[in-house]
Short mmCIF file of C-alpha atoms in Angstrom, two decimals:
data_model
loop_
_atom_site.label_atom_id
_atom_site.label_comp_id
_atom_site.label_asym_id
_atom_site.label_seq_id
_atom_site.Cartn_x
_atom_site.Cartn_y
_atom_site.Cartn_z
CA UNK A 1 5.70 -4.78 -2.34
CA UNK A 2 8.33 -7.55 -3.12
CA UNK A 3 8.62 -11.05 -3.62
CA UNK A 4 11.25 -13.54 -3.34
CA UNK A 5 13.05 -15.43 -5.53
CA UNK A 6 10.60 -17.65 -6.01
CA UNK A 7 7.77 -15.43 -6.85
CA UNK A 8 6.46 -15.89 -3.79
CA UNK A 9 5.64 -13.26 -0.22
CA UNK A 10 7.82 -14.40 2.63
CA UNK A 11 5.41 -15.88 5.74
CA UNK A 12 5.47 -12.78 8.27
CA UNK A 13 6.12 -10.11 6.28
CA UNK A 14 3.91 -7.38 7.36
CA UNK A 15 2.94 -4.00 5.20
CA UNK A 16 1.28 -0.55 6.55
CA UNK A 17 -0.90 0.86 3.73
CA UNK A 18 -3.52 3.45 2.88
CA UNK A 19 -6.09 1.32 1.34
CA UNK A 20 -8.12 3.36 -1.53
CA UNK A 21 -11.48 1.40 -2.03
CA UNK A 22 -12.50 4.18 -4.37
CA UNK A 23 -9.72 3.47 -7.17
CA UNK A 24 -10.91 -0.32 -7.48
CA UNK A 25 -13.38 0.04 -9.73
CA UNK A 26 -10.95 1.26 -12.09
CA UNK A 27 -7.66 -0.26 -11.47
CA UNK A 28 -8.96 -3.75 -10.21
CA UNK A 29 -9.12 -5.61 -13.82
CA UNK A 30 -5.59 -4.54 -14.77
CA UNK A 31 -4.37 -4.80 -11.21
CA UNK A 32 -5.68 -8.41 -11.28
CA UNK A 33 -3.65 -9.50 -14.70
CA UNK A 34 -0.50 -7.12 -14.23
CA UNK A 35 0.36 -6.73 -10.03
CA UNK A 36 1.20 -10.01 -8.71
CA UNK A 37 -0.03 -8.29 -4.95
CA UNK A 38 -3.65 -8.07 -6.02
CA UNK A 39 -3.85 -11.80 -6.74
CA UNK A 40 -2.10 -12.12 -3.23
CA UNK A 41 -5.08 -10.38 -1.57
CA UNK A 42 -3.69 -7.04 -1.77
CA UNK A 43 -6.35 -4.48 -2.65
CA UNK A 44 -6.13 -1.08 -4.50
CA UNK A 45 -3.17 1.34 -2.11
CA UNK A 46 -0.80 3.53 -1.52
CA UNK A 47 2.04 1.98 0.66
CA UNK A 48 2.98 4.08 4.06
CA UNK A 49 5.53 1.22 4.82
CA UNK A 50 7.04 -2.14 3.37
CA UNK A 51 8.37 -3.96 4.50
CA UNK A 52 7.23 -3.27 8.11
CA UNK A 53 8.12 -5.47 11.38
CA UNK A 54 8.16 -9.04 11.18
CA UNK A 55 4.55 -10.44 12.84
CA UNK A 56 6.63 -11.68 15.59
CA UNK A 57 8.13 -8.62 16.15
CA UNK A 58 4.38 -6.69 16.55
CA UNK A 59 3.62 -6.77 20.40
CA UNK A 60 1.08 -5.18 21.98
CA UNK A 61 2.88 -2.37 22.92
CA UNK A 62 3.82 -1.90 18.71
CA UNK A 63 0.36 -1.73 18.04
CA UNK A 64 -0.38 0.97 20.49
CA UNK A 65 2.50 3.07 19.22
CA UNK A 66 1.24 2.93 15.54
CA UNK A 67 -2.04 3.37 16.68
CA UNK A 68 -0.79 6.85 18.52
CA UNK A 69 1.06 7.65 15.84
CA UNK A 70 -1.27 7.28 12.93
CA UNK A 71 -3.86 9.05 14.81
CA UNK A 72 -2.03 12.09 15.08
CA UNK A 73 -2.22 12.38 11.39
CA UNK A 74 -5.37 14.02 9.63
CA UNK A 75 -7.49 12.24 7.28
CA UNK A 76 -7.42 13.95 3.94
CA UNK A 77 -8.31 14.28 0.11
CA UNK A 78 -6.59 12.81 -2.68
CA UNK A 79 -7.03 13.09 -6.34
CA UNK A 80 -5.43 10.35 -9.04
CA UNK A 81 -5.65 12.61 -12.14
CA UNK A 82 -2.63 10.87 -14.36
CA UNK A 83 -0.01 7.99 -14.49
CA UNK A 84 3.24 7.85 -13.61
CA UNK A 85 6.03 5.13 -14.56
CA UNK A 86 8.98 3.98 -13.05
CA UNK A 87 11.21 1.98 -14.81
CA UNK A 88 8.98 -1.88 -13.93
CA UNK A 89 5.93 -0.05 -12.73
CA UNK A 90 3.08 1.67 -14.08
CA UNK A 91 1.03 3.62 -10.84
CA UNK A 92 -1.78 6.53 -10.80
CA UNK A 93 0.07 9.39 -8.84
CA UNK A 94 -2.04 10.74 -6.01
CA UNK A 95 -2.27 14.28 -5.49
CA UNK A 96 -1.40 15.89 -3.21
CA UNK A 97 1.33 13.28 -2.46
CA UNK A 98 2.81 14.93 1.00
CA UNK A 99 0.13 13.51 3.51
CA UNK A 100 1.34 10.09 2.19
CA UNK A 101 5.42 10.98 2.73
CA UNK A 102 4.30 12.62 6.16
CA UNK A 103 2.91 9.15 7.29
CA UNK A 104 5.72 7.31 5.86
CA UNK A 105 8.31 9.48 7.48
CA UNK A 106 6.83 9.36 10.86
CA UNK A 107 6.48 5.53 10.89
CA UNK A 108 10.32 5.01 9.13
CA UNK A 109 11.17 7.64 12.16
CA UNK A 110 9.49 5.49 15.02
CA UNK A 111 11.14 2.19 13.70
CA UNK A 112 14.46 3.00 11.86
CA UNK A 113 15.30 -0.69 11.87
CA UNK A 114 12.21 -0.90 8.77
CA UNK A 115 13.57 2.04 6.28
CA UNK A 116 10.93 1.91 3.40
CA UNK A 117 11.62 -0.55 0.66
CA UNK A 118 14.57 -1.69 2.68
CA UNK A 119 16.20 1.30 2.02
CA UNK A 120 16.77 0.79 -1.60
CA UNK A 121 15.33 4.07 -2.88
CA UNK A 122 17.26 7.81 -1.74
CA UNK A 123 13.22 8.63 -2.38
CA UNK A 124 10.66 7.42 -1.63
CA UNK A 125 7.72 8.26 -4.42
CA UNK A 126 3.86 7.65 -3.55
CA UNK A 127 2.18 5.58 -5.71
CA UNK A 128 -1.09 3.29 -6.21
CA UNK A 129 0.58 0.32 -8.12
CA UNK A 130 -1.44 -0.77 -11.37
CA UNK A 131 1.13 -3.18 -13.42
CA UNK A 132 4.26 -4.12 -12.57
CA UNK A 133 7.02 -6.48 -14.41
CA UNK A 134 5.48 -5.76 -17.66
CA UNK A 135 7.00 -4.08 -21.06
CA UNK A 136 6.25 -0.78 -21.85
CA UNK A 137 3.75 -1.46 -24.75
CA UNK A 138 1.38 -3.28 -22.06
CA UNK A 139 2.31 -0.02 -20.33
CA UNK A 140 1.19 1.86 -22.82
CA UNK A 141 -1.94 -0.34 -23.64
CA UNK A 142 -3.43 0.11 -19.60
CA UNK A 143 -2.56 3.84 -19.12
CA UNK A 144 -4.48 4.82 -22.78
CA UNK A 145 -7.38 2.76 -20.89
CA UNK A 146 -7.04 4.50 -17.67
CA UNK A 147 -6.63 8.33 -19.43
CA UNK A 148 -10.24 8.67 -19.89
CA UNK A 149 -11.48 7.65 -16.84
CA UNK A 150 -9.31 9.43 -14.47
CA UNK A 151 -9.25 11.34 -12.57
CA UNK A 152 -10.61 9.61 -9.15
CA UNK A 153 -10.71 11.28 -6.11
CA UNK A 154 -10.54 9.50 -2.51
CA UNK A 155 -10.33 10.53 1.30
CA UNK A 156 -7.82 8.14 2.78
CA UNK A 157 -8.94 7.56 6.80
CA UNK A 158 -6.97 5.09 8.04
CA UNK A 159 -3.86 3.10 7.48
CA UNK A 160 -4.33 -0.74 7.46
CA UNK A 161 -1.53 -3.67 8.83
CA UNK A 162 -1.16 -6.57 6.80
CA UNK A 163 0.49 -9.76 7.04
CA UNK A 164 1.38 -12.51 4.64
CA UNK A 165 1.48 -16.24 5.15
CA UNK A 166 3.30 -17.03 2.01
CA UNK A 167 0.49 -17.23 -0.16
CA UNK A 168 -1.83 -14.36 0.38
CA UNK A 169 -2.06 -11.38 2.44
CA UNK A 170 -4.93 -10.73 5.23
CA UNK A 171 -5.34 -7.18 6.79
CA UNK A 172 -4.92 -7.87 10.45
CA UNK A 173 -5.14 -4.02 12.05
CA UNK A 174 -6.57 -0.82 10.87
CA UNK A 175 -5.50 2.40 12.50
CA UNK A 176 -7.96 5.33 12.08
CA UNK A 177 -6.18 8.95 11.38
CA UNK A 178 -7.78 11.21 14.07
CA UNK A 179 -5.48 14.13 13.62
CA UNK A 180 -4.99 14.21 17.33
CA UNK A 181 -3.09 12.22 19.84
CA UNK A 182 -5.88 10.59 21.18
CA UNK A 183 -5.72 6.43 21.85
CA UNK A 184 -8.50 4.70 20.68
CA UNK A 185 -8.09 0.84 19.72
CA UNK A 186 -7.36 -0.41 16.05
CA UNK A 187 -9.73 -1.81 14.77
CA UNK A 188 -9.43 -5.99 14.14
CA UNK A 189 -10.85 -7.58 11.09
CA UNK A 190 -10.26 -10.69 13.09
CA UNK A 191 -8.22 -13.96 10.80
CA UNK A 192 -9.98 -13.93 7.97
CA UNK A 193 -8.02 -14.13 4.29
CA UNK A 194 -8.97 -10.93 2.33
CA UNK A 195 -7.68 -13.12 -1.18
CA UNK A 196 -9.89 -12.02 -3.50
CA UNK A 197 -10.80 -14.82 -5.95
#
């Protein structure tokens, strides 16, 4: 997830991630001095989509689509077991990763107008951010503290809608994976700021 210039989320922005409440414990301290999102109210995640549609953009009959199409995909298993780098980010790598590009390809499918990442990347990689826009030694210095607690293993449910104001991000949907077609409703945390202080 990107900011502006200025350092700072753009009002309206909206994300689509896979929350993983299990990895906190672990990544939350590092997450908290070295990924700029976590201060933002972003918790421990794997992205399925960012940037997604504009809030504006998000009617009633978007949130019924992504609540279809989410719930046509299974929940499943995933295991962190080592880190991965690219060249401004240090991330655990889930395993298996597929489940995570299935979602992502689905969504980017349904709304080509939001390619992942703005279509910067020819790939897009899986990843639960730890530090980002830091040099390599504090690289170094997180993932020795990470090797010997890893790996941690999670079962990702449901993939969560978030919107920024500028400032921090609030989860404003959550779409349970059924691994059927069915409709059910999405579940609404309601306005409350998720910034974690």
């Amino acid at each position: 997830m990107s900011q502006d210039e200025s350092g700072r989320y753009r009002a309206g922005q909206t994300a689509l991630l896979a929350t993983v409440a299990e990895a906190e414990p672990l990544v939350e301290h590092w997450r908290g001095r070295f990924d700029a999102s976590a201060a933002a109210g972003v918790p421990a995640h794997v992205t399925a989509l960012f940037p997604f549609l504009d809030i504006d953009l998000i009617s009633a009959a978007v949130i019924g689509d992504l609540t279809s199409l989410i719930a046509g995909h299974s929940p499943f298993a995933v295991r962190f077991e080592e880190c991965g780098r690219f060249p401004d980010v240090l991330y655990l790598a889930p395993t298996p990763d597929q489940p995570f590009r299935a979602l992502t390809e689905s969504i980017a499918e349904r709304w080509p107008e939001a390619p992942p990442y703005g279509g910067q990347f020819a790939e897009v990689i899986p990843h639960l951010t730890v530090a980002h826009g830091q040099p390599s030694r504090v690289f170094d210095e997180v993932e020795a503290a990470l090797a010997n607690r890893l790996p941690v293993t999670a079962t990702i449910v449901s993939v969560s809608l978030f919107v920024s104001d500028g400032q921090c991000w609030r989860r404003h949907a959550e779409f349970p994976m059924l691994g059927a077609s069915s409709s059910t409703s999405p579940r609404q945390p309601g306005r409350e700021s998720i910034h974690n202080s």
